[in-house]
C-alpha positions as a Python dict, from the first residue, in 0.01 Angstrom:
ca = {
    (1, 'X'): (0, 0, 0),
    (2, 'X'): (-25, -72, -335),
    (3, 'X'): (-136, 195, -610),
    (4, 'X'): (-525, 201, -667),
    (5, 'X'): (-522, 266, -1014),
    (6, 'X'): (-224, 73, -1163),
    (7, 'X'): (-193, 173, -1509),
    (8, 'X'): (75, -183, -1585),
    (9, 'X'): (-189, -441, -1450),
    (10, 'X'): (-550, -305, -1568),
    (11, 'X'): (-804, -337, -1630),
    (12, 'X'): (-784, -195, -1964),
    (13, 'X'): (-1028, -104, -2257),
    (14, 'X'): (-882, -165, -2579),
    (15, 'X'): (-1243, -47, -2750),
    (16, 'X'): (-1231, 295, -2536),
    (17, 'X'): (-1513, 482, -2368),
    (18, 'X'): (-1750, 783, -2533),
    (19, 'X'): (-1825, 1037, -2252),
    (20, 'X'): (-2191, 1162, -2274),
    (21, 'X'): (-2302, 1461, -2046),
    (22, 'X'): (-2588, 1324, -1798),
    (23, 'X'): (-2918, 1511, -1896),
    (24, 'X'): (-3087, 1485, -1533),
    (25, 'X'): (-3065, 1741, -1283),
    (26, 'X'): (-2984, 1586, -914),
    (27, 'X'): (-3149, 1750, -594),
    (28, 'X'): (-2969, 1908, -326),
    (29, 'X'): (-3037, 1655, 16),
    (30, 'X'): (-2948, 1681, 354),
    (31, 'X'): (-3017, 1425, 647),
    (32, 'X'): (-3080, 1513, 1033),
    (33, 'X'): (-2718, 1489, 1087),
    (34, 'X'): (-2701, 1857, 926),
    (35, 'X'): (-3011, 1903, 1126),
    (36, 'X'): (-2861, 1797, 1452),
    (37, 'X'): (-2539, 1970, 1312),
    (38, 'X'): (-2707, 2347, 1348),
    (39, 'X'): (-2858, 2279, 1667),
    (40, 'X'): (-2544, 2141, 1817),
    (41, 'X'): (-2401, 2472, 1716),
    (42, 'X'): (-2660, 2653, 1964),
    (43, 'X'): (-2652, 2418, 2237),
    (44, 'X'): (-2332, 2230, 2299),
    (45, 'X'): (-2086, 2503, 2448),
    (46, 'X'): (-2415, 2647, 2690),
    (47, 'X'): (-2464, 2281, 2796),
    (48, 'X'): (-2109, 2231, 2856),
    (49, 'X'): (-2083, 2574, 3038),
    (50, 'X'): (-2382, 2516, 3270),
    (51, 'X'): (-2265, 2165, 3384),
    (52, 'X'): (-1949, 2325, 3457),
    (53, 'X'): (-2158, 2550, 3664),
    (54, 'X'): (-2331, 2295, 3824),
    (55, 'X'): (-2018, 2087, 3920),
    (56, 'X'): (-1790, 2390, 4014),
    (57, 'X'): (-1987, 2635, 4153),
    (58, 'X'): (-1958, 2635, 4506),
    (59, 'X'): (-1563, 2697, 4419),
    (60, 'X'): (-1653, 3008, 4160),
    (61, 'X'): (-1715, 3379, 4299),
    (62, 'X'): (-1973, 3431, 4066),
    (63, 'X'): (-2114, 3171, 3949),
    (64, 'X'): (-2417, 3310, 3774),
    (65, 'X'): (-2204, 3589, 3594),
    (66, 'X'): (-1992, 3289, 3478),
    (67, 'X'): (-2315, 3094, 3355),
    (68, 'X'): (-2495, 3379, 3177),
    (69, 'X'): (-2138, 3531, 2967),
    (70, 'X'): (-2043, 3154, 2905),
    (71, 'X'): (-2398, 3115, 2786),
    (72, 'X'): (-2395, 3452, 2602),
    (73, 'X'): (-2029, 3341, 2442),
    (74, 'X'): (-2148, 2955, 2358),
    (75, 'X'): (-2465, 3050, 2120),
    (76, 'X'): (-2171, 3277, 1889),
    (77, 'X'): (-2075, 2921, 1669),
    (78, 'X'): (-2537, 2960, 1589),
    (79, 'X'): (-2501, 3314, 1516),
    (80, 'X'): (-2226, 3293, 1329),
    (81, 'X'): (-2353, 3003, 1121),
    (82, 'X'): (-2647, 3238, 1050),
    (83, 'X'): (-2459, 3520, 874),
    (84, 'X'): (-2254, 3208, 657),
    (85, 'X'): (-2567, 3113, 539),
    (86, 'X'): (-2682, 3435, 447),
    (87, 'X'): (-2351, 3489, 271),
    (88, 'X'): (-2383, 3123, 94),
    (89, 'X'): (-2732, 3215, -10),
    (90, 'X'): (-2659, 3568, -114),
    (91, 'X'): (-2342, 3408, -316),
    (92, 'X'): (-2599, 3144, -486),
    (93, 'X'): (-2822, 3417, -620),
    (94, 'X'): (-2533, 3618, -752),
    (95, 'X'): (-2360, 3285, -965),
    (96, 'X'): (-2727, 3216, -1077),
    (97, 'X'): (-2740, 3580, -1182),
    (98, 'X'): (-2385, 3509, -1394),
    (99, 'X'): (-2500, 3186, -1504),
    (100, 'X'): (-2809, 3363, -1705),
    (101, 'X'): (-2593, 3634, -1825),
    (102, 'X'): (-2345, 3363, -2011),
    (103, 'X'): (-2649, 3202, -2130),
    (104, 'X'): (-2794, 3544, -2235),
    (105, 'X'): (-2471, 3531, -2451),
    (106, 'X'): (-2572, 3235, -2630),
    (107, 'X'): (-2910, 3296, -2680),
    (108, 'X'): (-2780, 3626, -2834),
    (109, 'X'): (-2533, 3436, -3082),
    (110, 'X'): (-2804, 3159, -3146),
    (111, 'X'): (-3036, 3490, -3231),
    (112, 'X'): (-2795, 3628, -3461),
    (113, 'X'): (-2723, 3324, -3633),
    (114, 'X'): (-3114, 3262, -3703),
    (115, 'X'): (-3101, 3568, -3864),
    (116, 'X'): (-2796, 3536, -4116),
    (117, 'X'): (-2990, 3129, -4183),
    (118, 'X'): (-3297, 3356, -4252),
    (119, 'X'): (-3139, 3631, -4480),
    (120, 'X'): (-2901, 3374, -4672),
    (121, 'X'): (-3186, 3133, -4742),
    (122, 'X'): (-3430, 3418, -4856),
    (123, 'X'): (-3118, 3516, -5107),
    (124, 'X'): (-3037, 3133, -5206),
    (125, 'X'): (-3395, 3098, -5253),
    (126, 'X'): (-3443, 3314, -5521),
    (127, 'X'): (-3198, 3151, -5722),
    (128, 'X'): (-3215, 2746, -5673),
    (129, 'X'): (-3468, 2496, -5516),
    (130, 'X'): (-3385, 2497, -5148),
    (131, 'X'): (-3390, 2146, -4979),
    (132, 'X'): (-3719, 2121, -4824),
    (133, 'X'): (-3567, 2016, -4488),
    (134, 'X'): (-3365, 2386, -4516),
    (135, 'X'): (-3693, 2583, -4567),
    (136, 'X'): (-3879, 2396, -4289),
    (137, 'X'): (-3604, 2497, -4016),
    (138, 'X'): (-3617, 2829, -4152),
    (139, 'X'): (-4016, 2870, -4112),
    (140, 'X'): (-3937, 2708, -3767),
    (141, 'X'): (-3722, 2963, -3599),
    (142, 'X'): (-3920, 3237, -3821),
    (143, 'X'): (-4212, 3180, -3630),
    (144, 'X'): (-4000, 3284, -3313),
    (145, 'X'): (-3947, 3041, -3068),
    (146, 'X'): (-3795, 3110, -2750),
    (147, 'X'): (-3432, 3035, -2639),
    (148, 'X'): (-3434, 2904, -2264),
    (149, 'X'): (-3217, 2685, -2036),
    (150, 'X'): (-3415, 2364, -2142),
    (151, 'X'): (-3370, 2359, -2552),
    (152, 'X'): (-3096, 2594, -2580),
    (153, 'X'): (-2871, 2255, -2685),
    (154, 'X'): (-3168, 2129, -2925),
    (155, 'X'): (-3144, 2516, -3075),
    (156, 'X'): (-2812, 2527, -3183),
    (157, 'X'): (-2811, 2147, -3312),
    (158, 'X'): (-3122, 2282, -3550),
    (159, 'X'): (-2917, 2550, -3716),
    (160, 'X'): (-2611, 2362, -3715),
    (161, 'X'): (-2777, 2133, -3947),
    (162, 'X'): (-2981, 2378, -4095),
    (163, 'X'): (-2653, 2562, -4202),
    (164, 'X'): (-2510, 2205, -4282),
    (165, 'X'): (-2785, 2168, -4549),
    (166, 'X'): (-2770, 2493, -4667),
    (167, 'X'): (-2360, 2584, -4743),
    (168, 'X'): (-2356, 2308, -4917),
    (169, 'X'): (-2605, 2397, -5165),
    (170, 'X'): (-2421, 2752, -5184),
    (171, 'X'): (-2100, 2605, -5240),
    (172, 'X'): (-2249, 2416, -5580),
    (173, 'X'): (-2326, 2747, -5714),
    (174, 'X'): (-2035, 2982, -5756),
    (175, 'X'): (-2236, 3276, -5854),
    (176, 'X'): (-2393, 3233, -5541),
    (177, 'X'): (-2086, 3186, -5347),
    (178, 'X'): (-1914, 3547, -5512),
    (179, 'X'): (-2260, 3698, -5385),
    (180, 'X'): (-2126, 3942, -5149),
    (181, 'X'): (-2377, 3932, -4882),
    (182, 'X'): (-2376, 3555, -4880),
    (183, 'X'): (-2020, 3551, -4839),
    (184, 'X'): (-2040, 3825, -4563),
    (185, 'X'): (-2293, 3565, -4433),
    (186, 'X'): (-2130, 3278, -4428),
    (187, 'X'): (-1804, 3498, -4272),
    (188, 'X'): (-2006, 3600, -4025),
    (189, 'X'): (-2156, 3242, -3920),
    (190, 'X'): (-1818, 3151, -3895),
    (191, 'X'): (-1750, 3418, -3610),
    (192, 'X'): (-2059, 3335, -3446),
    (193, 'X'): (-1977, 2932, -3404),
    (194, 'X'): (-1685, 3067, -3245),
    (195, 'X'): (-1827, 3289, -3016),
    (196, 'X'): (-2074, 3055, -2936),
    (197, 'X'): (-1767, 2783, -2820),
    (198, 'X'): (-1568, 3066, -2641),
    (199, 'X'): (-1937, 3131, -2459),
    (200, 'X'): (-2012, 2767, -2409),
    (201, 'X'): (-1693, 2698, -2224),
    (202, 'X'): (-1753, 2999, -2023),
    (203, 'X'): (-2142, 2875, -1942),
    (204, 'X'): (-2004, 2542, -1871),
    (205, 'X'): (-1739, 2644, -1626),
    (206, 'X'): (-2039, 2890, -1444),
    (207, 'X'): (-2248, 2551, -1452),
    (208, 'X'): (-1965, 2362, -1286),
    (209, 'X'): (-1922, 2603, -1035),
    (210, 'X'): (-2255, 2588, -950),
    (211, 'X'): (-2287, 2216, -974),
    (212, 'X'): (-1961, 2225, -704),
    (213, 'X'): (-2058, 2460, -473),
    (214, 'X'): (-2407, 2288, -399),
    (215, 'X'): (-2282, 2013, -260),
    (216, 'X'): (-1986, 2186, -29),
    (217, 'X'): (-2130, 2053, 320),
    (218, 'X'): (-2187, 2234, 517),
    (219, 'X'): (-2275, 2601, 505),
    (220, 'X'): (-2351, 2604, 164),
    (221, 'X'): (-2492, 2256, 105),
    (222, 'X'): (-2742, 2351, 367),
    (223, 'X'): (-2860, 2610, 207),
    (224, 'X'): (-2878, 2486, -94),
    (225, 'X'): (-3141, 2193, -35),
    (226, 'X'): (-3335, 2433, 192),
    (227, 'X'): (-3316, 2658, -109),
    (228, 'X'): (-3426, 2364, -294),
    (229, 'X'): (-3184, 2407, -569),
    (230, 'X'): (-3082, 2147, -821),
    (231, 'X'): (-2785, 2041, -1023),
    (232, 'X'): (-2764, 2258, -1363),
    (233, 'X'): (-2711, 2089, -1740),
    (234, 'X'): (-2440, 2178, -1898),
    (235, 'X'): (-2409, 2275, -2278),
    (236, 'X'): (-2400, 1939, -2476),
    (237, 'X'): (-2360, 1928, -2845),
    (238, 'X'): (-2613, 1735, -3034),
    (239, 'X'): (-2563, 1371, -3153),
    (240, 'X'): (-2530, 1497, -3525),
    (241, 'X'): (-2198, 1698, -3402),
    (242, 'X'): (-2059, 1409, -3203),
    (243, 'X'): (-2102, 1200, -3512),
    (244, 'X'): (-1955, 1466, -3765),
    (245, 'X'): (-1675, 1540, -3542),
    (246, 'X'): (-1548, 1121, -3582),
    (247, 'X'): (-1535, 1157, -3979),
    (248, 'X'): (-1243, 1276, -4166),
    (249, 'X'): (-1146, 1599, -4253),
    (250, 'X'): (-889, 1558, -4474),
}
């Protein structure tokens, strides 16, 4: 059998291929076959045991010991499937539980770094025109909007530019750059975008865990769509990164 992917005969693209991250969260489905799947676990050995019953009982000593034990023994497979499922589901709750701590994390860094944009535009302020764009995404997160699952990407794309707009301005002013506490700032920004990646990739593996595990048929796929639980997003970075990232450096 020849190789599926054969990387000497194509097809090729010489332009290459962006990769975007799908923004749309799929539901968790299952069909009667899953259905018919948990009932078969009830009722198939019993059946099977009774028409044995039925067939060979006049040659058993007992038949109707043998019929209510085999009976007894045959629903175990159901019963056992029940305790899975509580496991699955009790599993589920505890990744979701992980998955909001790792975004707590981010929504912590994103907090902090509002705060250093706030005190390092208040300080740049006083000495230069800030670009109107700067002050605007400063009043923005000043009047306190919340951090949550569905504009936690859009957050951290508005202070990346925000911060984009404002070193910049810093940087033209070396008075303002020896400032101390804007240096301390800007040091501490610095950590922060790292922390933030180092939480990301944490978050994202969490996601893709999650994203997994809902689909593994069938304990804990079952569960899942009678749960009614969805695929989860995982941290994207904003077009303005994406774009930044393809420029030169050097």
């Amino acid at each position: 059998m020849a190789n599926l992917l054969d990387e000497t005969a194509g097809p090729i693209n010489n332009q290459g291929r962006d990769v975007h991250v799908i923004d749309k969260q799929l539901p968790v489905e299952v069909g009667f076959g899953s259905t018919l799947f948990e009932i078969a676990l009830w009722v198939v050995i019993p059946i099977l045991v009774l028409l044995f019953v039925l067939i060979f009982g006049s040659t058993l000593e007992n038949p109707l010991a043998v019929a209510v034990i085999g009976c007894l023994v045959g629903v175990l497979p159901g019963v056992i499937f029940i305790f899975k499922k509580i496991a699955a589901r009790n599993y589920f709750q505890q990744l979701e539980q992980r998955i909001q701590a790792e975004a707590s994390n981010i929504d912590n860094y994103l907090e902090q770094r509002v705060q250093i944009l706030q005190n390092v535009a208040g300080l740049v302020e006083k000495a230069v025109d800030l670009d109107k764009d700067v002050m605007k995404a400063v009043a923005a997160f000043r009047s306190g909007g919340n951090v949550n699952e569905q504009n936690r990407s859009e957050v951290n794309a508005q202070i990346n530019t925000a911060f984009g707009r404002l070193f910049p301005q810093v940087e033209a002013y070396p008075e303002l750059k020896a400032h101390n506490a804007i240096a301390d700032a800007m040091q501490q920004n610095n950590y922060l975008q790292r922390e933030i990646t180092a939480a990301r990739t944490v978050y994202n593996s969490r996601v893709t865990q999650w994203n997994t595990d809902i689909f593994a048929w069938p304990t804990k796929m079952i569960v899942a769509a009678r749960q009614g639980y969805t695929t989860r997003i995982p941290f994207t970075a904003s077009q303005e990164t994406r774009e930044a990232a393809r420029g030169k450096f050097f």
